[in-house]
Amino acid sequence: MKNGMAFRTPEGRKEVLRMYDALLEQWSAQYETIHLTTRYGKTFVLAGGDPNAPPLILLHGSGMNSVMWLGDMPTYTKHFRVYAVDIPGEPGKSAEEQLPFDSSAYAEWLDDVLKALAIDKANIIGISLGAWLAIKYAVFRPEKVEKLVLLCPSGVGPQKGSFLFTAMFYMCFGDRGLKKLFYKVNGNQPIPDIVLDYQLLIGKSFNFRREMIPIFSDQELKSLTMPVILFAGGKDIMLHSAKTARRMETLVPQGKINILPEAGHTLTNLTTEIYDFLIQE
């Protein structure tokens, strides 16, 4: 089956990237932009921090891009050289083609990114699809991963089959329905207006993938021998958080597992806790 493309229309892509640039211009954090070439096309990176500091890779979730990390970067750059990477096939500035989940393509892409950045070993933070990619890479190249931070990771516990029908239902009601869907994904917690506006724009412009993200085997998860910390929301409407936690506790015994009872799929305000985990010897 032919891989899909990130955006529904050229006009939608233009609008999403225009707002991406506007958000970057508003942010006071010090960062630079890097354009890389990989075997899977171009890759866009936001980088900040001392170039000689330990590297930290940030991988966003599906339906988003690296702008989501701008609020976290000032904390992480105190100790790390931070690279927030736009994942191919997502609504960012990297290549538009969506890579197949059931292959090594995503891991090979991230391997190319680390090579292009001259990184021998890195800490990795991923959320949702980005956390699935972080695990995928840690299985593919365990020697390249120092520590692994997983926020509501796909691929450990099953996805909730009901979410697709819930999303399709709310999408029938235009912007009002999309707003309700985003609030549900966010555990009914407040969403800043500027974030909600950007989510709405992406929601109307992005080709969301409908296929299920593959579940990692027991053997793959057992191979994660590096330090791991996981956070999952007790009110996640997309993933079975309790089943995710149980598998991790069984198969990754050194992992630190945290279920946040009132949180949804979108996890926020964890930067300090994650930073403390990363800088521990």
PDB file of C-alpha atoms in Angstrom:
ATOM      1  CA  MET A   1       0.000   0.000   0.000  1.00  0.00           C
ATOM      2  CA  LYS A   2       1.301   3.428  -0.952  1.00  0.00           C
ATOM      3  CA  ASN A   3       2.308   5.579   1.982  1.00  0.00           C
ATOM      4  CA  GLY A   4       0.143   8.616   2.694  1.00  0.00           C
ATOM      5  CA  MET A   5       1.240  12.233   2.867  1.00  0.00           C
ATOM      6  CA  ALA A   6       1.068  14.507   5.886  1.00  0.00           C
ATOM      7  CA  PHE A   7      -1.196  17.233   4.526  1.00  0.00           C
ATOM      8  CA  ARG A   8      -4.533  17.016   2.761  1.00  0.00           C
ATOM      9  CA  THR A   9      -3.845  20.012   0.528  1.00  0.00           C
ATOM     10  CA  PRO A  10      -0.944  22.343  -0.329  1.00  0.00           C
ATOM     11  CA  GLU A  11      -3.011  25.207   1.089  1.00  0.00           C
ATOM     12  CA  GLY A  12      -3.431  23.383   4.413  1.00  0.00           C
ATOM     13  CA  ARG A  13       0.289  22.739   4.603  1.00  0.00           C
ATOM     14  CA  LYS A  14       1.004  26.410   3.933  1.00  0.00           C
ATOM     15  CA  GLU A  15      -1.323  27.552   6.731  1.00  0.00           C
ATOM     16  CA  VAL A  16       0.029  25.072   9.301  1.00  0.00           C
ATOM     17  CA  LEU A  17       3.628  26.044   8.556  1.00  0.00           C
ATOM     18  CA  ARG A  18       2.772  29.740   8.557  1.00  0.00           C
ATOM     19  CA  MET A  19       1.415  29.411  12.098  1.00  0.00           C
ATOM     20  CA  TYR A  20       4.409  27.222  13.029  1.00  0.00           C
ATOM     21  CA  ASP A  21       6.714  30.092  12.041  1.00  0.00           C
ATOM     22  CA  ALA A  22       4.556  32.617  13.883  1.00  0.00           C
ATOM     23  CA  LEU A  23       4.742  30.556  17.078  1.00  0.00           C
ATOM     24  CA  LEU A  24       8.510  30.254  16.755  1.00  0.00           C
ATOM     25  CA  GLU A  25       8.839  34.011  16.350  1.00  0.00           C
ATOM     26  CA  GLN A  26       6.820  34.621  19.526  1.00  0.00           C
ATOM     27  CA  TRP A  27       8.976  32.343  21.644  1.00  0.00           C
ATOM     28  CA  SER A  28      11.800  33.903  23.636  1.00  0.00           C
ATOM     29  CA  ALA A  29      13.766  30.672  24.103  1.00  0.00           C
ATOM     30  CA  GLN A  30      17.117  30.584  22.364  1.00  0.00           C
ATOM     31  CA  TYR A  31      17.135  28.006  19.598  1.00  0.00           C
ATOM     32  CA  GLU A  32      18.525  27.459  16.149  1.00  0.00           C
ATOM     33  CA  THR A  33      17.094  25.589  13.180  1.00  0.00           C
ATOM     34  CA  ILE A  34      18.867  22.723  11.462  1.00  0.00           C
ATOM     35  CA  HIS A  35      17.954  21.102   8.149  1.00  0.00           C
ATOM     36  CA  LEU A  36      19.174  17.527   7.691  1.00  0.00           C
ATOM     37  CA  THR A  37      19.083  15.055   4.821  1.00  0.00           C
ATOM     38  CA  THR A  38      18.228  11.403   5.542  1.00  0.00           C
ATOM     39  CA  ARG A  39      17.453   8.379   3.396  1.00  0.00           C
ATOM     40  CA  TYR A  40      13.774   9.239   4.018  1.00  0.00           C
ATOM     41  CA  GLY A  41      14.032  12.842   2.938  1.00  0.00           C
ATOM     42  CA  LYS A  42      14.587  16.145   4.659  1.00  0.00           C
ATOM     43  CA  THR A  43      14.339  16.547   8.432  1.00  0.00           C
ATOM     44  CA  PHE A  44      13.794  19.751  10.381  1.00  0.00           C
ATOM     45  CA  VAL A  45      15.282  20.204  13.863  1.00  0.00           C
ATOM     46  CA  LEU A  46      15.012  22.871  16.556  1.00  0.00           C
ATOM     47  CA  ALA A  47      18.228  22.900  18.594  1.00  0.00           C
ATOM     48  CA  GLY A  48      19.247  24.693  21.767  1.00  0.00           C
ATOM     49  CA  GLY A  49      21.783  24.570  24.557  1.00  0.00           C
ATOM     50  CA  ASP A  50      25.551  24.187  24.730  1.00  0.00           C
ATOM     51  CA  PRO A  51      26.727  22.200  21.672  1.00  0.00           C
ATOM     52  CA  ASN A  52      29.194  20.386  23.952  1.00  0.00           C
ATOM     53  CA  ALA A  53      26.540  19.322  26.486  1.00  0.00           C
ATOM     54  CA  PRO A  54      25.063  15.788  26.570  1.00  0.00           C
ATOM     55  CA  PRO A  55      22.527  15.355  23.746  1.00  0.00           C
ATOM     56  CA  LEU A  56      18.782  15.075  24.368  1.00  0.00           C
ATOM     57  CA  ILE A  57      16.369  14.157  21.566  1.00  0.00           C
ATOM     58  CA  LEU A  58      12.691  15.235  21.779  1.00  0.00           C
ATOM     59  CA  LEU A  59      10.089  13.384  19.691  1.00  0.00           C
ATOM     60  CA  HIS A  60       6.586  14.858  19.452  1.00  0.00           C
ATOM     61  CA  GLY A  61       3.308  12.965  19.084  1.00  0.00           C
ATOM     62  CA  SER A  62       1.201  12.418  15.988  1.00  0.00           C
ATOM     63  CA  GLY A  63      -0.755  15.395  14.722  1.00  0.00           C
ATOM     64  CA  MET A  64       1.817  17.842  16.088  1.00  0.00           C
ATOM     65  CA  ASN A  65       5.369  19.054  15.543  1.00  0.00           C
ATOM     66  CA  SER A  66       8.330  20.290  17.567  1.00  0.00           C
ATOM     67  CA  VAL A  67       6.647  23.550  18.555  1.00  0.00           C
ATOM     68  CA  MET A  68       5.108  21.531  21.423  1.00  0.00           C
ATOM     69  CA  TRP A  69       8.518  21.404  23.151  1.00  0.00           C
ATOM     70  CA  LEU A  70       9.279  25.140  23.186  1.00  0.00           C
ATOM     71  CA  GLY A  71       8.031  25.587  26.747  1.00  0.00           C
ATOM     72  CA  ASP A  72      10.227  22.711  27.974  1.00  0.00           C
ATOM     73  CA  MET A  73      13.453  23.596  26.182  1.00  0.00           C
ATOM     74  CA  PRO A  74      14.639  26.334  28.599  1.00  0.00           C
ATOM     75  CA  THR A  75      14.703  23.768  31.418  1.00  0.00           C
ATOM     76  CA  TYR A  76      16.350  21.006  29.425  1.00  0.00           C
ATOM     77  CA  THR A  77      19.000  23.291  27.922  1.00  0.00           C
ATOM     78  CA  LYS A  78      20.378  24.001  31.405  1.00  0.00           C
ATOM     79  CA  HIS A  79      22.211  20.677  31.170  1.00  0.00           C
ATOM     80  CA  PHE A  80      21.680  19.304  27.657  1.00  0.00           C
ATOM     81  CA  ARG A  81      22.161  20.073  23.999  1.00  0.00           C
ATOM     82  CA  VAL A  82      18.509  19.661  22.981  1.00  0.00           C
ATOM     83  CA  TYR A  83      17.268  18.581  19.559  1.00  0.00           C
ATOM     84  CA  ALA A  84      13.496  18.704  18.945  1.00  0.00           C
ATOM     85  CA  VAL A  85      12.978  16.770  15.732  1.00  0.00           C
ATOM     86  CA  ASP A  86      10.009  16.961  13.355  1.00  0.00           C
ATOM     87  CA  ILE A  87       8.944  13.387  12.534  1.00  0.00           C
ATOM     88  CA  PRO A  88       8.393  12.621   8.817  1.00  0.00           C
ATOM     89  CA  GLY A  89       4.789  12.383   7.710  1.00  0.00           C
ATOM     90  CA  GLU A  90       3.551  14.613  10.524  1.00  0.00           C
ATOM     91  CA  PRO A  91       2.363  18.251  10.286  1.00  0.00           C
ATOM     92  CA  GLY A  92       5.784  19.824  10.577  1.00  0.00           C
ATOM     93  CA  LYS A  93       8.681  20.790   8.329  1.00  0.00           C
ATOM     94  CA  SER A  94      10.208  17.373   7.681  1.00  0.00           C
ATOM     95  CA  ALA A  95       9.465  15.184   4.646  1.00  0.00           C
ATOM     96  CA  GLU A  96       5.724  14.731   4.110  1.00  0.00           C
ATOM     97  CA  GLU A  97       5.647  11.005   3.312  1.00  0.00           C
ATOM     98  CA  GLN A  98       4.263   8.860   6.141  1.00  0.00           C
ATOM     99  CA  LEU A  99       6.577   5.907   6.759  1.00  0.00           C
ATOM    100  CA  PRO A 100       5.243   2.359   7.309  1.00  0.00           C
ATOM    101  CA  PHE A 101       4.814   1.354  10.943  1.00  0.00           C
ATOM    102  CA  ASP A 102       5.474  -2.346  10.233  1.00  0.00           C
ATOM    103  CA  SER A 103       9.079  -1.909   9.128  1.00  0.00           C
ATOM    104  CA  SER A 104      12.373  -0.528  10.398  1.00  0.00           C
ATOM    105  CA  ALA A 105      11.864   2.742   8.481  1.00  0.00           C
ATOM    106  CA  TYR A 106      11.283   5.020  11.474  1.00  0.00           C
ATOM    107  CA  ALA A 107      14.249   3.564  13.366  1.00  0.00           C
ATOM    108  CA  GLU A 108      16.462   3.921  10.295  1.00  0.00           C
ATOM    109  CA  TRP A 109      15.327   7.517   9.896  1.00  0.00           C
ATOM    110  CA  LEU A 110      16.201   8.392  13.503  1.00  0.00           C
ATOM    111  CA  ASP A 111      19.533   6.605  13.112  1.00  0.00           C
ATOM    112  CA  ASP A 112      20.264   8.861  10.122  1.00  0.00           C
ATOM    113  CA  VAL A 113      19.332  11.902  12.229  1.00  0.00           C
ATOM    114  CA  LEU A 114      21.746  10.977  15.017  1.00  0.00           C
ATOM    115  CA  LYS A 115      24.502  10.291  12.499  1.00  0.00           C
ATOM    116  CA  ALA A 116      23.913  13.629  10.778  1.00  0.00           C
ATOM    117  CA  LEU A 117      24.100  15.380  14.155  1.00  0.00           C
ATOM    118  CA  ALA A 118      27.297  13.422  15.038  1.00  0.00           C
ATOM    119  CA  ILE A 119      25.648  11.948  18.158  1.00  0.00           C
ATOM    120  CA  ASP A 120      27.104   8.689  19.471  1.00  0.00           C
ATOM    121  CA  LYS A 121      24.619   8.272  22.344  1.00  0.00           C
ATOM    122  CA  ALA A 122      21.604  10.312  23.443  1.00  0.00           C
ATOM    123  CA  ASN A 123      18.857  10.623  25.983  1.00  0.00           C
ATOM    124  CA  ILE A 124      15.449  10.454  24.295  1.00  0.00           C
ATOM    125  CA  ILE A 125      12.060  11.825  25.352  1.00  0.00           C
ATOM    126  CA  GLY A 126       9.024  10.819  23.327  1.00  0.00           C
ATOM    127  CA  ILE A 127       5.293  11.357  23.677  1.00  0.00           C
ATOM    128  CA  SER A 128       2.617   9.081  22.182  1.00  0.00           C
ATOM    129  CA  LEU A 129       3.816   8.223  18.641  1.00  0.00           C
ATOM    130  CA  GLY A 130       7.144   9.832  19.539  1.00  0.00           C
ATOM    131  CA  ALA A 131       7.429   7.488  22.529  1.00  0.00           C
ATOM    132  CA  TRP A 132       6.685   4.514  20.249  1.00  0.00           C
ATOM    133  CA  LEU A 133       9.484   5.743  17.980  1.00  0.00           C
ATOM    134  CA  ALA A 134      11.807   6.147  20.982  1.00  0.00           C
ATOM    135  CA  ILE A 135      11.194   2.514  21.977  1.00  0.00           C
ATOM    136  CA  LYS A 136      11.537   1.397  18.363  1.00  0.00           C
ATOM    137  CA  TYR A 137      14.939   3.065  18.170  1.00  0.00           C
ATOM    138  CA  ALA A 138      16.071   1.784  21.580  1.00  0.00           C
ATOM    139  CA  VAL A 139      15.317  -1.773  20.387  1.00  0.00           C
ATOM    140  CA  PHE A 140      17.032  -1.115  17.036  1.00  0.00           C
ATOM    141  CA  ARG A 141      20.132   0.628  18.465  1.00  0.00           C
ATOM    142  CA  PRO A 142      20.241   0.065  22.248  1.00  0.00           C
ATOM    143  CA  GLU A 143      23.867   1.137  22.416  1.00  0.00           C
ATOM    144  CA  LYS A 144      22.852   4.617  21.175  1.00  0.00           C
ATOM    145  CA  VAL A 145      20.320   5.330  23.950  1.00  0.00           C
ATOM    146  CA  GLU A 146      21.460   6.648  27.347  1.00  0.00           C
ATOM    147  CA  LYS A 147      18.068   7.069  29.040  1.00  0.00           C
ATOM    148  CA  LEU A 148      14.509   6.738  27.802  1.00  0.00           C
ATOM    149  CA  VAL A 149      11.565   8.927  28.850  1.00  0.00           C
ATOM    150  CA  LEU A 150       8.175   7.669  27.667  1.00  0.00           C
ATOM    151  CA  LEU A 151       5.052   9.824  27.893  1.00  0.00           C
ATOM    152  CA  CYS A 152       1.789   7.928  27.201  1.00  0.00           C
ATOM    153  CA  PRO A 153       3.657   5.605  24.800  1.00  0.00           C
ATOM    154  CA  SER A 154       1.900   3.844  21.967  1.00  0.00           C
ATOM    155  CA  GLY A 155       2.903   0.242  21.303  1.00  0.00           C
ATOM    156  CA  VAL A 156       3.106  -1.036  24.892  1.00  0.00           C
ATOM    157  CA  GLY A 157      -0.524  -1.417  25.928  1.00  0.00           C
ATOM    158  CA  PRO A 158      -3.318  -1.678  23.340  1.00  0.00           C
ATOM    159  CA  GLN A 159      -4.988   1.280  21.729  1.00  0.00           C
ATOM    160  CA  LYS A 160      -8.628   1.796  22.644  1.00  0.00           C
ATOM    161  CA  GLY A 161     -10.662   0.740  19.627  1.00  0.00           C
ATOM    162  CA  SER A 162     -13.430   3.095  20.685  1.00  0.00           C
ATOM    163  CA  PHE A 163     -11.258   6.165  20.139  1.00  0.00           C
ATOM    164  CA  LEU A 164     -11.481   6.069  16.332  1.00  0.00           C
ATOM    165  CA  PHE A 165     -15.282   6.055  16.480  1.00  0.00           C
ATOM    166  CA  THR A 166     -15.251   8.803  19.129  1.00  0.00           C
ATOM    167  CA  ALA A 167     -12.980  10.939  16.970  1.00  0.00           C
ATOM    168  CA  MET A 168     -15.052  10.388  13.832  1.00  0.00           C
ATOM    169  CA  PHE A 169     -18.218  11.323  15.717  1.00  0.00           C
ATOM    170  CA  TYR A 170     -16.853  14.612  17.037  1.00  0.00           C
ATOM    171  CA  MET A 171     -15.269  15.494  13.702  1.00  0.00           C
ATOM    172  CA  CYS A 172     -18.748  15.529  12.163  1.00  0.00           C
ATOM    173  CA  PHE A 173     -19.508  18.716  14.135  1.00  0.00           C
ATOM    174  CA  GLY A 174     -16.798  20.953  12.724  1.00  0.00           C
ATOM    175  CA  ASP A 175     -14.707  23.190  14.971  1.00  0.00           C
ATOM    176  CA  ARG A 176     -17.071  22.751  17.921  1.00  0.00           C
ATOM    177  CA  GLY A 177     -16.715  18.978  17.736  1.00  0.00           C
ATOM    178  CA  LEU A 178     -12.956  19.132  17.301  1.00  0.00           C
ATOM    179  CA  LYS A 179     -12.642  21.346  20.371  1.00  0.00           C
ATOM    180  CA  LYS A 180     -14.608  18.815  22.441  1.00  0.00           C
ATOM    181  CA  LEU A 181     -12.411  16.008  21.119  1.00  0.00           C
ATOM    182  CA  PHE A 182      -9.209  17.869  22.013  1.00  0.00           C
ATOM    183  CA  TYR A 183     -10.503  18.527  25.533  1.00  0.00           C
ATOM    184  CA  LYS A 184     -11.267  14.821  25.958  1.00  0.00           C
ATOM    185  CA  VAL A 185      -7.789  13.874  24.750  1.00  0.00           C
ATOM    186  CA  ASN A 186      -6.429  16.403  27.241  1.00  0.00           C
ATOM    187  CA  GLY A 187      -8.312  14.797  30.131  1.00  0.00           C
ATOM    188  CA  ASN A 188     -10.812  17.712  30.118  1.00  0.00           C
ATOM    189  CA  GLN A 189      -8.037  20.003  31.385  1.00  0.00           C
ATOM    190  CA  PRO A 190      -7.804  23.627  30.174  1.00  0.00           C
ATOM    191  CA  ILE A 191      -6.021  24.224  26.871  1.00  0.00           C
ATOM    192  CA  PRO A 192      -4.453  27.645  26.120  1.00  0.00           C
ATOM    193  CA  ASP A 193      -6.282  29.419  23.292  1.00  0.00           C
ATOM    194  CA  ILE A 194      -3.217  29.635  21.067  1.00  0.00           C
ATOM    195  CA  VAL A 195      -2.626  25.876  21.428  1.00  0.00           C
ATOM    196  CA  LEU A 196      -6.278  25.086  20.740  1.00  0.00           C
ATOM    197  CA  ASP A 197      -6.275  27.302  17.643  1.00  0.00           C
ATOM    198  CA  TYR A 198      -3.198  25.492  16.322  1.00  0.00           C
ATOM    199  CA  GLN A 199      -4.707  22.082  17.070  1.00  0.00           C
ATOM    200  CA  LEU A 200      -7.858  23.090  15.186  1.00  0.00           C
ATOM    201  CA  LEU A 201      -5.845  24.198  12.180  1.00  0.00           C
ATOM    202  CA  ILE A 202      -3.873  20.950  12.172  1.00  0.00           C
ATOM    203  CA  GLY A 203      -7.046  18.936  12.704  1.00  0.00           C
ATOM    204  CA  LYS A 204      -8.484  20.351   9.487  1.00  0.00           C
ATOM    205  CA  SER A 205      -5.270  20.101   7.460  1.00  0.00           C
ATOM    206  CA  PHE A 206      -3.499  16.891   8.536  1.00  0.00           C
ATOM    207  CA  ASN A 207      -4.053  13.358   7.227  1.00  0.00           C
ATOM    208  CA  PHE A 208      -4.429  11.507  10.524  1.00  0.00           C
ATOM    209  CA  ARG A 209      -3.392   7.878  10.208  1.00  0.00           C
ATOM    210  CA  ARG A 210      -6.098   5.298  10.830  1.00  0.00           C
ATOM    211  CA  GLU A 211      -4.004   2.142  11.074  1.00  0.00           C
ATOM    212  CA  MET A 212      -3.186   0.691  14.488  1.00  0.00           C
ATOM    213  CA  ILE A 213       0.329   1.271  15.774  1.00  0.00           C
ATOM    214  CA  PRO A 214       2.090  -2.111  16.236  1.00  0.00           C
ATOM    215  CA  ILE A 215       2.477  -3.494  19.751  1.00  0.00           C
ATOM    216  CA  PHE A 216       6.029  -4.352  20.816  1.00  0.00           C
ATOM    217  CA  SER A 217       6.703  -7.994  21.627  1.00  0.00           C
ATOM    218  CA  ASP A 218       7.720  -9.128  25.102  1.00  0.00           C
ATOM    219  CA  GLN A 219      11.219  -9.798  23.800  1.00  0.00           C
ATOM    220  CA  GLU A 220      11.533  -6.307  22.365  1.00  0.00           C
ATOM    221  CA  LEU A 221      10.494  -4.670  25.638  1.00  0.00           C
ATOM    222  CA  LYS A 222      12.792  -6.950  27.636  1.00  0.00           C
ATOM    223  CA  SER A 223      15.698  -5.663  25.541  1.00  0.00           C
ATOM    224  CA  LEU A 224      15.293  -2.175  27.059  1.00  0.00           C
ATOM    225  CA  THR A 225      18.083  -2.379  29.622  1.00  0.00           C
ATOM    226  CA  MET A 226      18.803   1.354  29.835  1.00  0.00           C
ATOM    227  CA  PRO A 227      17.188   3.526  32.559  1.00  0.00           C
ATOM    228  CA  VAL A 228      13.532   4.124  31.662  1.00  0.00           C
ATOM    229  CA  ILE A 229      10.812   6.319  33.128  1.00  0.00           C
ATOM    230  CA  LEU A 230       7.194   6.177  31.974  1.00  0.00           C
ATOM    231  CA  PHE A 231       4.242   8.479  32.583  1.00  0.00           C
ATOM    232  CA  ALA A 232       0.677   7.653  31.547  1.00  0.00           C
ATOM    233  CA  GLY A 233      -2.684   9.303  32.140  1.00  0.00           C
ATOM    234  CA  GLY A 234      -5.380   7.553  34.121  1.00  0.00           C
ATOM    235  CA  LYS A 235      -8.011   9.223  31.905  1.00  0.00           C
ATOM    236  CA  ASP A 236      -6.321   8.509  28.563  1.00  0.00           C
ATOM    237  CA  ILE A 237      -9.096   7.894  26.008  1.00  0.00           C
ATOM    238  CA  MET A 238      -6.651   6.660  23.352  1.00  0.00           C
ATOM    239  CA  LEU A 239      -4.532   4.049  25.168  1.00  0.00           C
ATOM    240  CA  HIS A 240      -5.038   1.490  27.944  1.00  0.00           C
ATOM    241  CA  SER A 241      -2.717   3.064  30.524  1.00  0.00           C
ATOM    242  CA  ALA A 242      -3.151   0.354  33.181  1.00  0.00           C
ATOM    243  CA  LYS A 243      -2.217  -2.374  30.686  1.00  0.00           C
ATOM    244  CA  THR A 244       0.750  -0.278  29.533  1.00  0.00           C
ATOM    245  CA  ALA A 245       1.948   0.020  33.129  1.00  0.00           C
ATOM    246  CA  ARG A 246       1.548  -3.695  33.846  1.00  0.00           C
ATOM    247  CA  ARG A 247       3.565  -4.737  30.792  1.00  0.00           C
ATOM    248  CA  MET A 248       6.340  -2.288  31.601  1.00  0.00           C
ATOM    249  CA  GLU A 249       6.504  -3.365  35.248  1.00  0.00           C
ATOM    250  CA  THR A 250       6.777  -7.010  34.164  1.00  0.00           C
ATOM    251  CA  LEU A 251       9.136  -6.673  31.200  1.00  0.00           C
ATOM    252  CA  VAL A 252      11.227  -3.606  32.098  1.00  0.00           C
ATOM    253  CA  PRO A 253      11.831  -4.127  35.834  1.00  0.00           C
ATOM    254  CA  GLN A 254      14.266  -1.205  36.165  1.00  0.00           C
ATOM    255  CA  GLY A 255      11.641   1.162  34.769  1.00  0.00           C
ATOM    256  CA  LYS A 256      10.014   3.834  36.901  1.00  0.00           C
ATOM    257  CA  ILE A 257       6.276   3.698  36.187  1.00  0.00           C
ATOM    258  CA  ASN A 258       3.954   6.615  36.942  1.00  0.00           C
ATOM    259  CA  ILE A 259       0.187   6.649  36.375  1.00  0.00           C
ATOM    260  CA  LEU A 260      -1.272  10.147  36.755  1.00  0.00           C
ATOM    261  CA  PRO A 261      -4.905   9.518  37.789  1.00  0.00           C
ATOM    262  CA  GLU A 262      -6.416  12.798  36.572  1.00  0.00           C
ATOM    263  CA  ALA A 263      -4.387  13.163  33.369  1.00  0.00           C
ATOM    264  CA  GLY A 264      -5.520  12.349  29.844  1.00  0.00           C
ATOM    265  CA  HIS A 265      -3.419  11.440  26.825  1.00  0.00           C
ATOM    266  CA  THR A 266      -1.758  14.855  26.680  1.00  0.00           C
ATOM    267  CA  LEU A 267       0.675  15.088  29.589  1.00  0.00           C
ATOM    268  CA  THR A 268       1.973  18.445  30.813  1.00  0.00           C
ATOM    269  CA  ASN A 269       3.886  19.979  33.738  1.00  0.00           C
ATOM    270  CA  LEU A 270       6.338  17.085  34.007  1.00  0.00           C
ATOM    271  CA  THR A 271       9.453  18.912  32.828  1.00  0.00           C
ATOM    272  CA  THR A 272      11.104  19.267  36.248  1.00  0.00           C
ATOM    273  CA  GLU A 273      10.496  15.628  37.192  1.00  0.00           C
ATOM    274  CA  ILE A 274      11.849  14.453  33.837  1.00  0.00           C
ATOM    275  CA  TYR A 275      14.862  16.754  34.100  1.00  0.00           C
ATOM    276  CA  ASP A 276      15.698  15.380  37.560  1.00  0.00           C
ATOM    277  CA  PHE A 277      15.523  11.817  36.209  1.00  0.00           C
ATOM    278  CA  LEU A 278      17.795  12.659  33.289  1.00  0.00           C
ATOM    279  CA  ILE A 279      20.534  14.332  35.335  1.00  0.00           C
ATOM    280  CA  GLN A 280      20.710  11.571  37.968  1.00  0.00           C
ATOM    281  CA  GLU A 281      23.946   9.625  37.882  1.00  0.00           C
TER     282      GLU A 281
END
